[in-house]
XYZ file of C-alpha atoms in Angstrom:
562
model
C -14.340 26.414 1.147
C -10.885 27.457 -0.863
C -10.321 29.987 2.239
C -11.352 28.145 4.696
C -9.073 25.432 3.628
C -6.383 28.696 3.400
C -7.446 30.178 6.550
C -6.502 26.640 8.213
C -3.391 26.054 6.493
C -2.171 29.667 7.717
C -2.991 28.828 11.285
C -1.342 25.351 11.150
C 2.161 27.355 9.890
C 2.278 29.354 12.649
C 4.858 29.292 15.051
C 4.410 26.974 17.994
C 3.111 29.407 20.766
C 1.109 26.927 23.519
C 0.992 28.881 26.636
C 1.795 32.110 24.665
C -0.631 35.136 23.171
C -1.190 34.247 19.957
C 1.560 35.826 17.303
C 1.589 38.824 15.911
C 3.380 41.248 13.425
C 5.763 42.169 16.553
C 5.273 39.840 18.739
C 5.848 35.482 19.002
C 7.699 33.313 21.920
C 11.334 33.430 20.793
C 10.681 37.806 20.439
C 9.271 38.128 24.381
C 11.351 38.502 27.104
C 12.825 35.279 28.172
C 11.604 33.609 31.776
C 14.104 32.959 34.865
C 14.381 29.274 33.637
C 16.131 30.434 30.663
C 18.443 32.242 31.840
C 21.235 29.846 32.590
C 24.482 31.596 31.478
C 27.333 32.183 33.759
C 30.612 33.024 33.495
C 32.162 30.066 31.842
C 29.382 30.332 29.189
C 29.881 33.864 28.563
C 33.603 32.904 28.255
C 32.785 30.704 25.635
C 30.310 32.229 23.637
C 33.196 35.079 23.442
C 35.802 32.784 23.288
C 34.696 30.788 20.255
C 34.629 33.545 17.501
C 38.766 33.849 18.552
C 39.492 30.315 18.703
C 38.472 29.784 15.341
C 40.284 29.328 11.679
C 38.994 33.072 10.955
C 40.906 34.518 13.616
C 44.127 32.433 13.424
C 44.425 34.077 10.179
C 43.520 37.639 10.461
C 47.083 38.751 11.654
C 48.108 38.769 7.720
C 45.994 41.867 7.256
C 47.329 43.685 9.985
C 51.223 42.657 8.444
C 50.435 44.041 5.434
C 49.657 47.245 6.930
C 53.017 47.501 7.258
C 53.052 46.631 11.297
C 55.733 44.323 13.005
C 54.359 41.197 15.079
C 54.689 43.631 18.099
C 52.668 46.717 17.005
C 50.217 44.014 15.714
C 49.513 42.795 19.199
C 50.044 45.950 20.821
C 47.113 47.407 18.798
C 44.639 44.038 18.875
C 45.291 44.277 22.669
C 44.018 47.969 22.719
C 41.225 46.598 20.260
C 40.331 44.108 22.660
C 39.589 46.145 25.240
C 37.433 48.664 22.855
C 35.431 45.059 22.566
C 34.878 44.540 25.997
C 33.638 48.305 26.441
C 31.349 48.199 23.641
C 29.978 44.535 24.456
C 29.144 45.384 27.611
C 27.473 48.387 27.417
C 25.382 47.195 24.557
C 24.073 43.923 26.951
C 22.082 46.365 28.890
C 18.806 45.992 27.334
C 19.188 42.259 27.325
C 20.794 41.794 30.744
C 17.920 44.141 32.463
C 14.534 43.182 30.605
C 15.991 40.151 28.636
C 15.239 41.112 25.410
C 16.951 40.481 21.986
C 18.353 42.501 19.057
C 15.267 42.507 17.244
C 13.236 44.406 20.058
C 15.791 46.678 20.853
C 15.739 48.324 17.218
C 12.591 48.722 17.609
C 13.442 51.024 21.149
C 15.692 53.274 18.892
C 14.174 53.033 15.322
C 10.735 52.634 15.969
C 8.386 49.550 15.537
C 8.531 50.232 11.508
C 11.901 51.772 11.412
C 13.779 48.738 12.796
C 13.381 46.896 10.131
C 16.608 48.949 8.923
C 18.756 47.431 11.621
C 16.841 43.672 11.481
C 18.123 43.840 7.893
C 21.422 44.467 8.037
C 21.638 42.184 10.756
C 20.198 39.685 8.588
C 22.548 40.139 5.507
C 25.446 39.995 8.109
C 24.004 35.977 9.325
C 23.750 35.188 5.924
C 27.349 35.949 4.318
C 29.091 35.445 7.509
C 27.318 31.877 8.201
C 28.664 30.834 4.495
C 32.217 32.163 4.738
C 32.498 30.663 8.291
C 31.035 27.152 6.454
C 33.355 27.017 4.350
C 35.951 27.436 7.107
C 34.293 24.506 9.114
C 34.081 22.202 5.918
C 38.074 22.747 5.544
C 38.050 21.087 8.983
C 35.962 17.955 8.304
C 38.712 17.693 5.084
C 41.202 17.526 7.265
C 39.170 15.067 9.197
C 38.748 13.085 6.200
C 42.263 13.184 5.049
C 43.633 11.706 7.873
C 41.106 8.800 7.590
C 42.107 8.347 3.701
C 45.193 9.080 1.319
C 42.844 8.931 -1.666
C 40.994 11.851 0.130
C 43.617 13.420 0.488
C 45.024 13.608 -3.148
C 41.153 13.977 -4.131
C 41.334 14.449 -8.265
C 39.348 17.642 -8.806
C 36.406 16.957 -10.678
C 35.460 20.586 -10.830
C 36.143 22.827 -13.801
C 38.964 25.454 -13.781
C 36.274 28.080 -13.408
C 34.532 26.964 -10.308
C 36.670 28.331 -7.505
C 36.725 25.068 -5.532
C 37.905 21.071 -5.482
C 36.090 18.575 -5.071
C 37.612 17.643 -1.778
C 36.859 21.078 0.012
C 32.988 20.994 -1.774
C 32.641 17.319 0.033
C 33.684 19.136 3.320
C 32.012 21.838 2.809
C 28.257 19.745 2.089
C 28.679 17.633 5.365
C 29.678 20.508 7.402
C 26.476 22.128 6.346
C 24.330 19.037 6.876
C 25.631 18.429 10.382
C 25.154 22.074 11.593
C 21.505 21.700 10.675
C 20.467 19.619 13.520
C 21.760 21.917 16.322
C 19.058 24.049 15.452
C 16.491 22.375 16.988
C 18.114 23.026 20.347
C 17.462 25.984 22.188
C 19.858 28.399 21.925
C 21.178 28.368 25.187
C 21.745 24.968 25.530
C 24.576 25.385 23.338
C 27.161 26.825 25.960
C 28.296 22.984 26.855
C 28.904 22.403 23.169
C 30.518 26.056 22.843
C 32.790 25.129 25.964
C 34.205 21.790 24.667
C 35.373 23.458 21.366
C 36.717 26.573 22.999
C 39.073 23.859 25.429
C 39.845 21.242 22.398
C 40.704 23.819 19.743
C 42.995 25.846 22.285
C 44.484 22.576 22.916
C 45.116 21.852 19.216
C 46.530 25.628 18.453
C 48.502 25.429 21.021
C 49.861 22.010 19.729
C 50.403 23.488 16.245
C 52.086 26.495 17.493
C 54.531 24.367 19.492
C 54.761 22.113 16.740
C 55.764 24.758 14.433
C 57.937 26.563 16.659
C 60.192 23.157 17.102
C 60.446 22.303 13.950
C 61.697 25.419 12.548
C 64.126 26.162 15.545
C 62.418 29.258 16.065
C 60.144 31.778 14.879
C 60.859 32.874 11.625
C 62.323 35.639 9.981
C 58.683 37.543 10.105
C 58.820 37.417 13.964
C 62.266 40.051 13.635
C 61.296 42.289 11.220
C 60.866 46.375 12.143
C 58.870 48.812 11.698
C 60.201 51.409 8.665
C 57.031 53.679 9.025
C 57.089 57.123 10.699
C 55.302 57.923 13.753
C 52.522 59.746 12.521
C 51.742 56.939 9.867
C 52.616 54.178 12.566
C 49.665 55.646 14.607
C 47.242 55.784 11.976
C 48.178 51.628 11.147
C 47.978 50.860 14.955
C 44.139 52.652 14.483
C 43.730 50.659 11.646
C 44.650 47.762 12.755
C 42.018 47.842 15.398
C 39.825 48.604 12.908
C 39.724 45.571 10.709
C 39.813 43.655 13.653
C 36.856 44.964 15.853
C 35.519 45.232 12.229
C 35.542 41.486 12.388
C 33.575 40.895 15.540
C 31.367 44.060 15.039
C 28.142 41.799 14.259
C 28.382 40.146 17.487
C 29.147 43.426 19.651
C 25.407 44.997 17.757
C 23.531 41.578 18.720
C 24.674 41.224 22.286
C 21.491 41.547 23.498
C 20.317 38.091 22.138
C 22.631 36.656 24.216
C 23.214 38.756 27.419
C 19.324 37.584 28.085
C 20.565 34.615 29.138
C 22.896 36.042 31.328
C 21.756 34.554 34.969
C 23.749 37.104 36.775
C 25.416 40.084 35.052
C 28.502 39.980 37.154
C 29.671 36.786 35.934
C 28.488 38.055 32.131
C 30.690 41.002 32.394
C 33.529 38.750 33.901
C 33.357 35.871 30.993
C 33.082 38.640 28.424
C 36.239 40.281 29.817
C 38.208 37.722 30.323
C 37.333 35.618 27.335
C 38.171 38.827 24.824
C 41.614 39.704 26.654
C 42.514 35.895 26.708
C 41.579 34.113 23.506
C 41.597 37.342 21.550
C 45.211 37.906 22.461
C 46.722 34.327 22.116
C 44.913 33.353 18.818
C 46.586 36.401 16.546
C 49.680 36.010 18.043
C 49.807 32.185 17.796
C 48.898 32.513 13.899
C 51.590 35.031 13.291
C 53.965 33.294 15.096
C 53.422 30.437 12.764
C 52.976 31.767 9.667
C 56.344 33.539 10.134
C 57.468 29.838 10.972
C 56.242 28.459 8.063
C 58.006 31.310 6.023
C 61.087 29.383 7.446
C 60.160 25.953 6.663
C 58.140 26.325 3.660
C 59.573 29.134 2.045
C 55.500 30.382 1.994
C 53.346 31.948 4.590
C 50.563 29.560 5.922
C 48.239 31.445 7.375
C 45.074 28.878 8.253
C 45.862 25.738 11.057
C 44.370 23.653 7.803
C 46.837 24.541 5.778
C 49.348 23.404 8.271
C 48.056 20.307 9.142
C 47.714 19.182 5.188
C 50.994 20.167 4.291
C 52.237 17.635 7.447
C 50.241 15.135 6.198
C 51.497 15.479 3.222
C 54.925 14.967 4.140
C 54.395 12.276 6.368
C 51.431 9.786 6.085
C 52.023 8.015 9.457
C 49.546 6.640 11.900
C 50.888 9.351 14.681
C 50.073 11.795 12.168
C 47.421 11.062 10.558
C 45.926 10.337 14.383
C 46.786 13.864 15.510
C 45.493 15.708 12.176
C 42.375 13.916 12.440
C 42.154 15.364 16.609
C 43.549 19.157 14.960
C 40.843 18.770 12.214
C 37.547 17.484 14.489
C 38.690 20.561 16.852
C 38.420 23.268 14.067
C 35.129 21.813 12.450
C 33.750 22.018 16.465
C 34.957 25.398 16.863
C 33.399 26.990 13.604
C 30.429 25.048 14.268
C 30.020 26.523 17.768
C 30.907 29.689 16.429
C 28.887 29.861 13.536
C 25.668 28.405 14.984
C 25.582 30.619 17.677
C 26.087 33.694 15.970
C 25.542 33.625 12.968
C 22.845 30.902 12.656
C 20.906 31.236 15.777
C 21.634 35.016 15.493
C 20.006 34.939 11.477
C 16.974 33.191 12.903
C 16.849 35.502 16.112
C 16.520 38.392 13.710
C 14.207 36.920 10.230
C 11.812 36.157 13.640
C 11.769 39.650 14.044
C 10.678 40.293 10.087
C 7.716 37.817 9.840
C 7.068 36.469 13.897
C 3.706 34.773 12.992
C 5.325 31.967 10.708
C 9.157 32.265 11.731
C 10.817 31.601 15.242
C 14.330 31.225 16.129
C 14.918 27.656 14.462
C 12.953 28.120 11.305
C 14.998 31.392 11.039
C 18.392 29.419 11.462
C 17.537 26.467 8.828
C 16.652 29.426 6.127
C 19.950 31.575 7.434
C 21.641 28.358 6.699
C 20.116 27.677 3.417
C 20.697 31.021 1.993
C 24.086 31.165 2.572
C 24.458 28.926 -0.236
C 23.825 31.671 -2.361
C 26.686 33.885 -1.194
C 29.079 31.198 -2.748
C 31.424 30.920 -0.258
C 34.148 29.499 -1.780
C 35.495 32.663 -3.635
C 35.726 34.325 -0.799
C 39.465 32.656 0.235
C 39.551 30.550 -3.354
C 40.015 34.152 -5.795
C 41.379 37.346 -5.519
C 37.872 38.287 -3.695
C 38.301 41.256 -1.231
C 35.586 39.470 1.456
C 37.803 40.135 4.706
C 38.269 43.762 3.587
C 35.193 43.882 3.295
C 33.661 42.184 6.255
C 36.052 43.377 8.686
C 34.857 47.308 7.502
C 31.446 46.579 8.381
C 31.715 48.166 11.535
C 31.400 51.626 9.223
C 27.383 50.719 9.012
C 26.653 48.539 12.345
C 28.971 50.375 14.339
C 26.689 53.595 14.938
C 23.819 51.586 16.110
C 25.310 49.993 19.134
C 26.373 53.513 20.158
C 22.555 54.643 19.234
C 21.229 51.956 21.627
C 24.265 52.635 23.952
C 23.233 55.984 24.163
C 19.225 55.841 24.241
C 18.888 53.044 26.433
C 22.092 54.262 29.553
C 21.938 58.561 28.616
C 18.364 59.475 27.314
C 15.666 56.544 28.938
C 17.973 56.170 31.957
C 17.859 51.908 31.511
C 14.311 52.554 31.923
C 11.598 50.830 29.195
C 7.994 50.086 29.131
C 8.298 46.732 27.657
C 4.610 46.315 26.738
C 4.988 49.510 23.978
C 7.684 47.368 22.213
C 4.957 44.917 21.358
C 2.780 47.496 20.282
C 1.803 49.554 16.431
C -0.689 51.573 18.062
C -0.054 55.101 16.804
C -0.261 56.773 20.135
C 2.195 54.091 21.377
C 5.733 55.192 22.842
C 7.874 53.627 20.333
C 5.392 54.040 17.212
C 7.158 57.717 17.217
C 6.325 59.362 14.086
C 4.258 56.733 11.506
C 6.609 54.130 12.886
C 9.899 55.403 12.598
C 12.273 57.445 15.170
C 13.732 59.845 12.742
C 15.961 61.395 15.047
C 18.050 57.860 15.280
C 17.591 57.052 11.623
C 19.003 60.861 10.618
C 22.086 60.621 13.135
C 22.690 56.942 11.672
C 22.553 58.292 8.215
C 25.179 60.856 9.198
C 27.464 58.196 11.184
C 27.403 55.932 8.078
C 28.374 58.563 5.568
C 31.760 59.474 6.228
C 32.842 56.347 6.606
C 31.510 54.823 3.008
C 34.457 56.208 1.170
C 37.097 54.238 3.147
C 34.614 51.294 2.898
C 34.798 51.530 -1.164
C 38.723 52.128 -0.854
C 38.900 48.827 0.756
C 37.571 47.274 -2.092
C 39.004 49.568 -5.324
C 42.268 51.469 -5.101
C 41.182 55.076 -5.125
C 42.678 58.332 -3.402
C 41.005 59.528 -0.628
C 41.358 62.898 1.165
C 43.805 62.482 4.263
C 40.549 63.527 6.244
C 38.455 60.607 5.604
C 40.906 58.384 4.902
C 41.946 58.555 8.467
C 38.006 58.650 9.903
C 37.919 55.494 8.101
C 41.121 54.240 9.858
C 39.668 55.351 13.218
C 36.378 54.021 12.514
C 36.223 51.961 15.613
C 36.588 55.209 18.190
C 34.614 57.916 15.416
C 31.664 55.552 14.350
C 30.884 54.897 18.324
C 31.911 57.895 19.544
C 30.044 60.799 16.714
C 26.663 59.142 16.915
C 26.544 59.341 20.510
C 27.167 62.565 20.656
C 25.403 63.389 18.142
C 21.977 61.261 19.374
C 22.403 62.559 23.135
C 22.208 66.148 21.294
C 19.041 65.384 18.607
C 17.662 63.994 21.499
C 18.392 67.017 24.263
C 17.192 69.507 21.137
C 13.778 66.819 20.337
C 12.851 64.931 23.405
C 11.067 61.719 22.587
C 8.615 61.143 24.490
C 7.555 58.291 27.489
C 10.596 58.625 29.615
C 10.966 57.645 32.629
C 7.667 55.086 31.709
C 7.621 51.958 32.814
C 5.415 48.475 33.017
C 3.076 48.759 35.801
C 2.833 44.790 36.049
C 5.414 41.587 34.813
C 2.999 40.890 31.749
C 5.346 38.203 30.003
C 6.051 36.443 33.109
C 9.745 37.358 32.471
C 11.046 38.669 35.858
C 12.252 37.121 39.594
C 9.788 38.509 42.568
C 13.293 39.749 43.325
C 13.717 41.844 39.339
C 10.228 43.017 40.243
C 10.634 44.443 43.551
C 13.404 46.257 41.885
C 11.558 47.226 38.446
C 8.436 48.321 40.934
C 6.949 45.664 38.870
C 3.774 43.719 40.383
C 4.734 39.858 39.857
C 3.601 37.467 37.310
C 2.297 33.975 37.603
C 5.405 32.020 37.307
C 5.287 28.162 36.479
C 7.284 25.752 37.956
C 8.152 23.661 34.937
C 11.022 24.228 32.756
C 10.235 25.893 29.190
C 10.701 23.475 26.779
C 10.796 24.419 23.051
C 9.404 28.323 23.730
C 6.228 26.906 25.591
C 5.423 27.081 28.897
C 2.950 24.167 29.416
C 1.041 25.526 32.713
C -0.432 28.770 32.709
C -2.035 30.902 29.607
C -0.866 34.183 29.327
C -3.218 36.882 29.107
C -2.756 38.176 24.773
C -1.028 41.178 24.860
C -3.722 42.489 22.818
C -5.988 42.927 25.949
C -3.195 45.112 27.710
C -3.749 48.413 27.438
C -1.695 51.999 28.072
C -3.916 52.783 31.511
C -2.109 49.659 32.795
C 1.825 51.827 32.148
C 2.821 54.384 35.254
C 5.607 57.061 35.466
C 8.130 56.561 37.413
């Protein structure tokens, strides 16, 4: 009776899946290949999804690290503008698998990894959600205090409650909580069905930093004494900054370049998703740096300190001047921040956390389950020392691209060079050992070795970033070049282990749509034979009219060379 009773229970807790095979250890409805009625992205979604992690606190304020490289204003844009375009190469290569078969991250480690083996890249990507969805939290809640303040003086001169210890007030902890609690509820939308929300923010908050940089730039006269000041570096070293300096800030977007996939699936045409990519990056990642150093070289002027976060700014105005008018516009400046992290951070970090703990147990998580527990665990992470302490998170964060870095050019380089954007989607759902992507006991050892290898050299710079140690001048400056060396190695290096150890099933393909996932028009072009597709939207991951065959019953006869 006990397991029956436990049998039942188990079944109840799985993931929705109506209309669906039933789940298993690889496979539930947020992991298959998304349907034509998904994909609804164009190109002012695409601009916004990529606009959104610029127009945000985070990157207002990233220009200080680049400064203190010992780069002018000018050489800082003049390298974020070649970064920038390193971005747009890198993001659109790696939406391939997702813009062609419309699958996500998750899947696609398993296409270079192995079934088993991706569990490597599902982590990382996992750890990434987690601390980045805090430290962007904590971001958002500083815009609901500005919110806040400009509804109450008493808020505003909040007593702090806290001890001396704690590395927070009571005022930021309050912002902080309801940020949290509000972002909750987007996560029982549909991740796509975010690009409206993600739109508004992108237009208010470029509205409100363009306010503040105006704002700043009038009051001071000018823009600051930081705005004139040269470069006293040589050449040589110059060059090595400018590399660095693009660096730390691809470094900073790096986790959404190695998930594109779980968004590029909703691409509805991948014209327009290469055009909002493009032009959002060049735009938005151009004006936001430049508007933050502008005015934090500004406030130099006026302040006689360096602000470098739009929060800061607007609570030192209101501070000085507790009027309606600007308490009315703080309160507009503060509501467009908390929207923009919010976008931001549910998107990618959130929706991108649950995309990826799917991946790890899909029987009893799917996408929003995964959000709410990326969202509750980023409580752990304790935020608020990242920006409250001498804490070296954006060092740190912004190096990532040392470990996640080498597997976007792995899946660059397996999916466009060795498979020729070819994939038999049916093996990526499958642990049979003779399967394509089962490889050896699960794991592609030829990717795993060449991302060991990638990783390596760059570890020592990673550590440096953190403690002050000498380096040798060679890895030192792999370190500083990490964003051309860590893409650039590995895919040599893969195209080679693969050339020398050819994996096998290329050039395989589906013989038949099996998830229902492709346009009679994608499967005249895939050679695919066409699936049943039902006329009613999906809502929630279920599609209401038609059972789908399990993928259990599909078997290898039914894959063909091509």
């Amino acid at each position: 009776m006990l397991q029956t009773n436990r049998h039942d229970l188990l079944i109840k807790l799985q993931v929705p899946h109506e209309g669906h095979s039933d789940p298993t250890a690889l496979q539930n409805p947020d992991l298959e290949p998304i349907p034509p009625s998904r994909r609804i992205w164009g190109f002012w979604s695409f601009f916004g999804y990529w606009g959104v992690p610029n127009i945000t606190i985070w990157t207002w304020s990233t220009g200080s690290a680049m400064l203190a490289l010992g780069l002018n204003i000018g050489h800082t844009m003049g390298a974020l503008t070649l970064g920038n375009i390193i971005i747009c190469i890198y993001t659109c290569l790696n939406s391939g698998p997702g813009a062609k078969y419309h699958i996500g991250y998750t899947v696609c480690q398993r296409m270079i990894f192995g079934v088993y083996g991706s569990a490597i890249g599902i982590i990382i990507r996992i750890v990434l959600s987690i601390v980045f969805y805090g430290s962007q939290s904590w971001l958002g809640g500083l815009g609901m205090v500005v919110m806040f303040s400009s509804f109450s003086e008493n808020y505003l001169k909040l007593e702090n409650t806290f001890p001396d210890l704690l590395a927070m007030t009571t005022r930021d902890f309050i912002g902080f909580l309801c940020f949290q609690v509000i972002q909750m509820f987007f996560y029982f939308m549909k991740p796509e069905r975010m690009n409206k929300i993600v739109n508004f923010a992108c237009v208010i908050t470029a509205i409100s930093f363009i306010g503040i940089l105006v704002a700043c730039l009038a009051k001071n006269g000018g823009p600051g004494p930081i705005y004139y000041e040269k470069v006293t570096m040589g050449k040589i070293k110059t060059g090595w900054m400018w590399l660095y300096a693009m660096t730390i800030w691809y470094g900073a977007l790096s986790p959404d370049v190695t998930n594109q996939s779980d968004f590029s699936r909703f691409a509805s045409s991948k014209r327009k998703m290469y055009g909002g990519i493009i032009a959002s990056v060049m735009i938005t990642g151009t004006f936001v740096p430049l508007a933050g150093l502008i005015c934090a070289s500004a406030t130099k002027e006026l302040y006689d300190t360096e602000l470098w976060l739009p929060t800061d700014i607007t609570l030192t105005w209101l501070n000085e001047n507790y009027s309606s008018g600007c308490r009315a516009a703080c309160f507009f400046l503060g509501f467009s921040f908390a929207s923009s992290q919010l976008g931001f951070n549910v998107l990618a970090n959130g929706f991108a956390g649950g995309m990826d703990l799917a991946g790890v147990c899909p029987k009893y998580i799917n996408i929003t389950r995964g959000a709410i527990i990326t969202a509750l665990l980023s409580w752990v992470v304790q935020p608020w020392n990242f920006y409250n302490t001498s804490s070296v998170f954006i060092n740190v964060m912004s190096s990532f691209g040392v470990v996640v870095t080498p597997i976007i050019a792995i899946v660059v380089a397996d999916f466009h060079i060795i498979r020729k954007r070819i994939l038999p989607l049916l093996e990526l759902y499958s642990t049979s050992p003779k399967g394509i992507f089962y490889f050896t006991k699960g794991y592609n050892f030829r990717a795993l070795i060449v991302w060991l290898i990638s990783v390596v050299p760059g570890i020592p710079g990673l550590v440096g970033s953190v403690l002050t140690i000498n380096l040798p001048p060679g890895l030192e400056n792999f370190f500083y070049g990490n964003i051309l060396f860590a893409f650039i190695c590995p895919s040599i290096l893969y195209i080679i282990v693969c050339k020398l150890f050819p994996v096998d099933g290329l050039g395989v393909s589906d013989r038949e749509d099996y998830f229902n996932a492709f346009t009679n028009e994608e499967c005249t072009k895939l050679d695919l034979i066409p699936g049943h597709h039902p006329t009613t939207e999906v809502i929630n991951g279920v599609i209401k009219e038609l059972p789908v065959t399990p993928l259990k019953e599909k078997v290898l006869v039914d894959i063909k060379m091509v």
